[in-house]
mmCIF file of C-alpha atoms in Angstrom:
data_model
loop_
_atom_site.group_PDB
_atom_site.id
_atom_site.type_symbol
_atom_site.label_atom_id
_atom_site.label_comp_id
_atom_site.label_asym_id
_atom_site.label_seq_id
_atom_site.Cartn_x
_atom_site.Cartn_y
_atom_site.Cartn_z
ATOM 1 C CA UNK A 1 -13.039 0.571 1.645
ATOM 2 C CA UNK A 2 -15.774 -1.153 -0.424
ATOM 3 C CA UNK A 3 -18.629 -3.365 0.771
ATOM 4 C CA UNK A 4 -17.921 -6.180 -1.725
ATOM 5 C CA UNK A 5 -14.346 -7.457 -1.476
ATOM 6 C CA UNK A 6 -14.491 -10.538 -3.743
ATOM 7 C CA UNK A 7 -15.605 -8.872 -6.988
ATOM 8 C CA UNK A 8 -14.071 -11.102 -9.672
ATOM 9 C CA UNK A 9 -11.309 -13.374 -10.940
ATOM 10 C CA UNK A 10 -8.264 -12.812 -13.128
ATOM 11 C CA UNK A 11 -6.353 -15.389 -15.171
ATOM 12 C CA UNK A 12 -2.598 -15.996 -15.067
ATOM 13 C CA UNK A 13 -0.168 -18.501 -16.586
ATOM 14 C CA UNK A 14 1.015 -21.147 -14.128
ATOM 15 C CA UNK A 15 4.481 -20.917 -12.598
ATOM 16 C CA UNK A 16 7.052 -22.275 -15.053
ATOM 17 C CA UNK A 17 10.794 -22.093 -14.445
ATOM 18 C CA UNK A 18 11.775 -18.633 -13.261
ATOM 19 C CA UNK A 19 8.400 -17.089 -14.170
ATOM 20 C CA UNK A 20 6.468 -17.087 -10.898
ATOM 21 C CA UNK A 21 2.707 -16.594 -11.274
ATOM 22 C CA UNK A 22 2.295 -14.414 -8.162
ATOM 23 C CA UNK A 23 5.073 -12.043 -9.305
ATOM 24 C CA UNK A 24 3.462 -11.712 -12.746
ATOM 25 C CA UNK A 25 0.180 -10.672 -11.087
ATOM 26 C CA UNK A 26 1.712 -7.840 -9.068
ATOM 27 C CA UNK A 27 1.216 -4.468 -10.727
ATOM 28 C CA UNK A 28 -1.769 -5.606 -12.797
ATOM 29 C CA UNK A 29 -4.540 -2.978 -12.956
ATOM 30 C CA UNK A 30 -8.167 -4.133 -12.990
ATOM 31 C CA UNK A 31 -11.179 -1.948 -13.819
ATOM 32 C CA UNK A 32 -14.400 -2.582 -11.909
ATOM 33 C CA UNK A 33 -17.801 -0.923 -11.895
ATOM 34 C CA UNK A 34 -18.514 0.788 -8.569
ATOM 35 C CA UNK A 35 -22.051 -0.679 -8.640
ATOM 36 C CA UNK A 36 -20.497 -4.165 -8.295
ATOM 37 C CA UNK A 37 -18.203 -3.060 -5.462
ATOM 38 C CA UNK A 38 -20.962 -1.345 -3.460
ATOM 39 C CA UNK A 39 -23.899 -3.587 -4.509
ATOM 40 C CA UNK A 40 -25.757 -0.437 -5.549
ATOM 41 C CA UNK A 41 -26.886 0.208 -9.141
ATOM 42 C CA UNK A 42 -26.979 3.986 -8.532
ATOM 43 C CA UNK A 43 -23.170 3.989 -8.956
ATOM 44 C CA UNK A 44 -23.213 2.239 -12.348
ATOM 45 C CA UNK A 45 -21.672 5.299 -14.059
ATOM 46 C CA UNK A 46 -18.507 5.110 -11.912
ATOM 47 C CA UNK A 47 -15.472 3.019 -12.873
ATOM 48 C CA UNK A 48 -12.829 2.153 -10.268
ATOM 49 C CA UNK A 49 -9.275 1.086 -11.110
ATOM 50 C CA UNK A 50 -7.537 -1.175 -8.592
ATOM 51 C CA UNK A 51 -3.874 -2.220 -8.703
ATOM 52 C CA UNK A 52 -2.797 -5.668 -7.451
ATOM 53 C CA UNK A 53 -0.103 -4.993 -4.849
ATOM 54 C CA UNK A 54 0.291 -8.398 -3.208
ATOM 55 C CA UNK A 55 -0.813 -12.031 -3.649
ATOM 56 C CA UNK A 56 -1.741 -14.253 -0.698
ATOM 57 C CA UNK A 57 -2.646 -17.767 -1.767
ATOM 58 C CA UNK A 58 -5.431 -17.417 -4.327
ATOM 59 C CA UNK A 59 -6.361 -13.898 -3.160
ATOM 60 C CA UNK A 60 -5.080 -10.706 -4.789
ATOM 61 C CA UNK A 61 -4.673 -7.756 -2.407
ATOM 62 C CA UNK A 62 -5.540 -4.581 -4.320
ATOM 63 C CA UNK A 63 -5.037 -0.866 -3.736
ATOM 64 C CA UNK A 64 -6.847 2.154 -5.200
ATOM 65 C CA UNK A 65 -5.364 3.216 -8.546
ATOM 66 C CA UNK A 66 -7.928 5.592 -10.097
ATOM 67 C CA UNK A 67 -11.544 6.528 -10.758
ATOM 68 C CA UNK A 68 -13.419 7.551 -13.897
ATOM 69 C CA UNK A 69 -16.899 8.065 -15.325
ATOM 70 C CA UNK A 70 -18.483 6.109 -18.158
ATOM 71 C CA UNK A 71 -18.565 7.798 -21.552
ATOM 72 C CA UNK A 72 -22.351 7.548 -21.907
ATOM 73 C CA UNK A 73 -22.854 9.418 -18.595
ATOM 74 C CA UNK A 74 -20.617 12.327 -19.699
ATOM 75 C CA UNK A 75 -22.243 12.443 -23.160
ATOM 76 C CA UNK A 76 -25.730 12.523 -21.610
ATOM 77 C CA UNK A 77 -24.846 15.719 -19.694
ATOM 78 C CA UNK A 78 -23.434 17.666 -22.667
ATOM 79 C CA UNK A 79 -26.061 19.887 -24.308
ATOM 80 C CA UNK A 80 -26.310 22.973 -26.489
ATOM 81 C CA UNK A 81 -26.529 26.561 -25.203
ATOM 82 C CA UNK A 82 -24.501 26.030 -22.037
ATOM 83 C CA UNK A 83 -20.877 26.340 -20.912
ATOM 84 C CA UNK A 84 -18.735 23.397 -19.802
ATOM 85 C CA UNK A 85 -16.402 24.275 -16.927
ATOM 86 C CA UNK A 86 -13.534 21.925 -16.067
ATOM 87 C CA UNK A 87 -10.706 22.103 -13.519
ATOM 88 C CA UNK A 88 -7.956 19.832 -12.247
ATOM 89 C CA UNK A 89 -5.515 19.900 -9.350
ATOM 90 C CA UNK A 90 -2.720 17.751 -7.872
ATOM 91 C CA UNK A 91 -3.026 17.004 -4.157
ATOM 92 C CA UNK A 92 -0.848 15.103 -1.677
ATOM 93 C CA UNK A 93 -2.552 12.967 0.951
ATOM 94 C CA UNK A 94 -1.251 12.611 4.500
ATOM 95 C CA UNK A 95 0.124 9.110 3.769
ATOM 96 C CA UNK A 96 2.249 10.276 0.813
ATOM 97 C CA UNK A 97 0.081 9.597 -2.264
ATOM 98 C CA UNK A 98 0.044 12.262 -5.011
ATOM 99 C CA UNK A 99 -3.375 12.299 -6.673
ATOM 100 C CA UNK A 100 -4.672 14.316 -9.641
ATOM 101 C CA UNK A 101 -8.378 15.162 -9.491
ATOM 102 C CA UNK A 102 -10.569 16.399 -12.355
ATOM 103 C CA UNK A 103 -13.872 18.225 -11.905
ATOM 104 C CA UNK A 104 -16.599 19.006 -14.459
ATOM 105 C CA UNK A 105 -19.723 21.182 -14.271
ATOM 106 C CA UNK A 106 -22.263 22.777 -16.635
ATOM 107 C CA UNK A 107 -23.987 26.149 -16.446
ATOM 108 C CA UNK A 108 -27.756 26.222 -16.104
ATOM 109 C CA UNK A 109 -30.560 28.740 -16.541
ATOM 110 C CA UNK A 110 -31.344 31.014 -13.648
ATOM 111 C CA UNK A 111 -34.736 30.845 -11.980
ATOM 112 C CA UNK A 112 -37.518 32.362 -14.184
ATOM 113 C CA UNK A 113 -35.018 32.941 -17.019
ATOM 114 C CA UNK A 114 -36.582 33.500 -20.443
ATOM 115 C CA UNK A 115 -33.376 33.663 -22.485
ATOM 116 C CA UNK A 116 -32.556 30.345 -24.173
ATOM 117 C CA UNK A 117 -28.807 30.399 -23.647
ATOM 118 C CA UNK A 118 -26.907 30.325 -20.359
ATOM 119 C CA UNK A 119 -23.301 30.995 -21.344
ATOM 120 C CA UNK A 120 -20.917 32.062 -18.568
ATOM 121 C CA UNK A 121 -18.381 34.848 -19.146
ATOM 122 C CA UNK A 122 -14.692 33.947 -19.003
ATOM 123 C CA UNK A 123 -14.277 35.740 -15.645
ATOM 124 C CA UNK A 124 -17.212 33.806 -14.182
ATOM 125 C CA UNK A 125 -15.835 30.493 -15.487
ATOM 126 C CA UNK A 126 -12.456 31.385 -13.984
ATOM 127 C CA UNK A 127 -14.076 32.145 -10.616
ATOM 128 C CA UNK A 128 -15.936 28.803 -10.597
ATOM 129 C CA UNK A 129 -12.714 27.018 -11.562
ATOM 130 C CA UNK A 130 -10.968 28.596 -8.543
ATOM 131 C CA UNK A 131 -13.758 27.336 -6.245
ATOM 132 C CA UNK A 132 -13.407 23.816 -7.706
ATOM 133 C CA UNK A 133 -9.638 23.783 -7.156
ATOM 134 C CA UNK A 134 -10.027 25.076 -3.570
ATOM 135 C CA UNK A 135 -12.602 22.390 -2.719
ATOM 136 C CA UNK A 136 -10.582 19.533 -4.268
ATOM 137 C CA UNK A 137 -7.341 20.701 -2.597
ATOM 138 C CA UNK A 138 -9.023 20.820 0.810
ATOM 139 C CA UNK A 139 -10.593 17.411 0.221
ATOM 140 C CA UNK A 140 -7.303 15.776 -0.779
ATOM 141 C CA UNK A 141 -5.021 17.342 1.828
ATOM 142 C CA UNK A 142 -7.120 16.755 4.940
ATOM 143 C CA UNK A 143 -6.631 12.958 5.256
ATOM 144 C CA UNK A 144 -5.115 9.770 3.880
ATOM 145 C CA UNK A 145 -6.004 8.010 0.607
ATOM 146 C CA UNK A 146 -8.582 5.736 2.245
ATOM 147 C CA UNK A 147 -10.457 8.757 3.651
ATOM 148 C CA UNK A 148 -10.336 10.477 0.246
ATOM 149 C CA UNK A 149 -11.698 7.447 -1.634
ATOM 150 C CA UNK A 150 -14.416 6.899 0.978
ATOM 151 C CA UNK A 151 -15.498 10.555 0.628
ATOM 152 C CA UNK A 152 -15.495 10.388 -3.191
ATOM 153 C CA UNK A 153 -17.567 7.194 -3.176
ATOM 154 C CA UNK A 154 -20.106 8.053 -0.457
ATOM 155 C CA UNK A 155 -20.361 11.865 -0.224
ATOM 156 C CA UNK A 156 -22.032 14.109 -2.805
ATOM 157 C CA UNK A 157 -19.040 16.351 -3.519
ATOM 158 C CA UNK A 158 -20.660 17.869 -6.625
ATOM 159 C CA UNK A 159 -23.544 19.365 -4.622
ATOM 160 C CA UNK A 160 -21.086 21.050 -2.243
ATOM 161 C CA UNK A 161 -19.245 22.665 -5.184
ATOM 162 C CA UNK A 162 -22.559 23.790 -6.706
ATOM 163 C CA UNK A 163 -23.496 25.581 -3.459
ATOM 164 C CA UNK A 164 -20.129 27.349 -3.288
ATOM 165 C CA UNK A 165 -20.176 28.377 -6.975
ATOM 166 C CA UNK A 166 -23.846 29.402 -7.110
ATOM 167 C CA UNK A 167 -23.217 33.106 -6.191
ATOM 168 C CA UNK A 168 -20.889 33.422 -9.228
ATOM 169 C CA UNK A 169 -23.076 31.587 -11.764
ATOM 170 C CA UNK A 170 -25.674 28.790 -11.383
ATOM 171 C CA UNK A 171 -24.207 25.369 -12.287
ATOM 172 C CA UNK A 172 -25.582 21.824 -12.476
ATOM 173 C CA UNK A 173 -24.324 18.231 -12.972
ATOM 174 C CA UNK A 174 -21.108 18.901 -11.068
ATOM 175 C CA UNK A 175 -18.953 15.807 -10.521
ATOM 176 C CA UNK A 176 -15.384 14.918 -9.645
ATOM 177 C CA UNK A 177 -15.271 12.938 -12.861
ATOM 178 C CA UNK A 178 -11.759 11.480 -12.728
ATOM 179 C CA UNK A 179 -9.062 10.669 -10.172
ATOM 180 C CA UNK A 180 -5.552 9.425 -11.005
ATOM 181 C CA UNK A 181 -2.872 8.217 -8.589
ATOM 182 C CA UNK A 182 0.354 9.782 -9.905
ATOM 183 C CA UNK A 183 2.815 8.701 -7.224
ATOM 184 C CA UNK A 184 2.706 6.140 -4.429
ATOM 185 C CA UNK A 185 4.843 5.890 -1.279
ATOM 186 C CA UNK A 186 7.080 2.867 -0.634
ATOM 187 C CA UNK A 187 4.946 -0.288 -0.562
ATOM 188 C CA UNK A 188 4.003 -1.352 2.972
ATOM 189 C CA UNK A 189 2.067 -4.634 3.112
ATOM 190 C CA UNK A 190 1.139 -4.096 6.798
ATOM 191 C CA UNK A 191 -0.573 -0.750 6.082
ATOM 192 C CA UNK A 192 -2.384 -2.246 3.081
ATOM 193 C CA UNK A 193 -3.659 -5.219 5.099
ATOM 194 C CA UNK A 194 -4.965 -2.818 7.771
ATOM 195 C CA UNK A 195 -7.147 -1.212 5.076
ATOM 196 C CA UNK A 196 -8.597 -4.597 4.158
ATOM 197 C CA UNK A 197 -9.065 -5.875 7.714
ATOM 198 C CA UNK A 198 -10.445 -2.709 9.365
ATOM 199 C CA UNK A 199 -13.892 -3.092 7.822
ATOM 200 C CA UNK A 200 -15.165 -5.816 10.119
ATOM 201 C CA UNK A 201 -18.769 -5.337 8.988
ATOM 202 C CA UNK A 202 -18.073 -6.726 5.526
ATOM 203 C CA UNK A 203 -15.501 -9.353 6.548
ATOM 204 C CA UNK A 204 -16.676 -12.970 6.240
ATOM 205 C CA UNK A 205 -16.123 -14.313 9.752
ATOM 206 C CA UNK A 206 -18.290 -17.413 9.274
ATOM 207 C CA UNK A 207 -21.354 -18.648 11.142
ATOM 208 C CA UNK A 208 -21.458 -18.752 14.935
ATOM 209 C CA UNK A 209 -21.134 -22.323 16.229
ATOM 210 C CA UNK A 210 -23.441 -23.380 19.077
ATOM 211 C CA UNK A 211 -21.691 -24.964 22.091
ATOM 212 C CA UNK A 212 -21.999 -28.747 22.404
ATOM 213 C CA UNK A 213 -24.307 -30.177 25.054
ATOM 214 C CA UNK A 214 -21.890 -32.565 26.810
ATOM 215 C CA UNK A 215 -24.437 -33.435 29.504
ATOM 216 C CA UNK A 216 -26.766 -35.083 26.980
ATOM 217 C CA UNK A 217 -23.912 -37.208 25.614
ATOM 218 C CA UNK A 218 -22.860 -38.370 29.094
ATOM 219 C CA UNK A 219 -26.399 -39.427 30.070
ATOM 220 C CA UNK A 220 -26.956 -41.296 26.819
ATOM 221 C CA UNK A 221 -23.737 -43.309 27.055
ATOM 222 C CA UNK A 222 -23.724 -43.819 30.797
ATOM 223 C CA UNK A 223 -19.991 -43.055 31.014
ATOM 224 C CA UNK A 224 -17.176 -41.830 28.689
#
């Protein structure tokens, strides 16, 4: 799902009596910057929440738990003389996850506009909100959670919404700002491990070992 799998460490009290360390870790939610997960500083404004589902040795197997934007990024987009348009929708993925998605956008001046303000009427804001909900519903319902997260991380969903909403009113800085996992299906460790093992490109398989030259050894020693 992400290019960098080993992104950090978490502390835990050692096993003592009936308190088992691995059981205490399960269910813990960690928050990571997407820039660290993807090794790309362009995603520094994204925060990813991952939930520890299983522990194997010293490795914690995590699953997607949510996504958010940093406060400074949202504050940098808010300005005077424009309308903020927000929408949210609950979607169910094909593998049984119920996810709530939040979208945000801001109105902008039309081309060659002289007027200082660019406020949208309530009917226009309602129309844009409908387009946002339609796009997010289609995005969430067409595949499983892994496909949804991959699309949110890699694709520019905001630009697609801007194109669809442009005939109603010009908008800018459109983002799916927040994603929350509301309900998960019954835990299946096999399905979760498939997510982690499918990405062979990022898996550490080690260095290729050159075959030994047995002929050179035989000639040097005379006989085995």
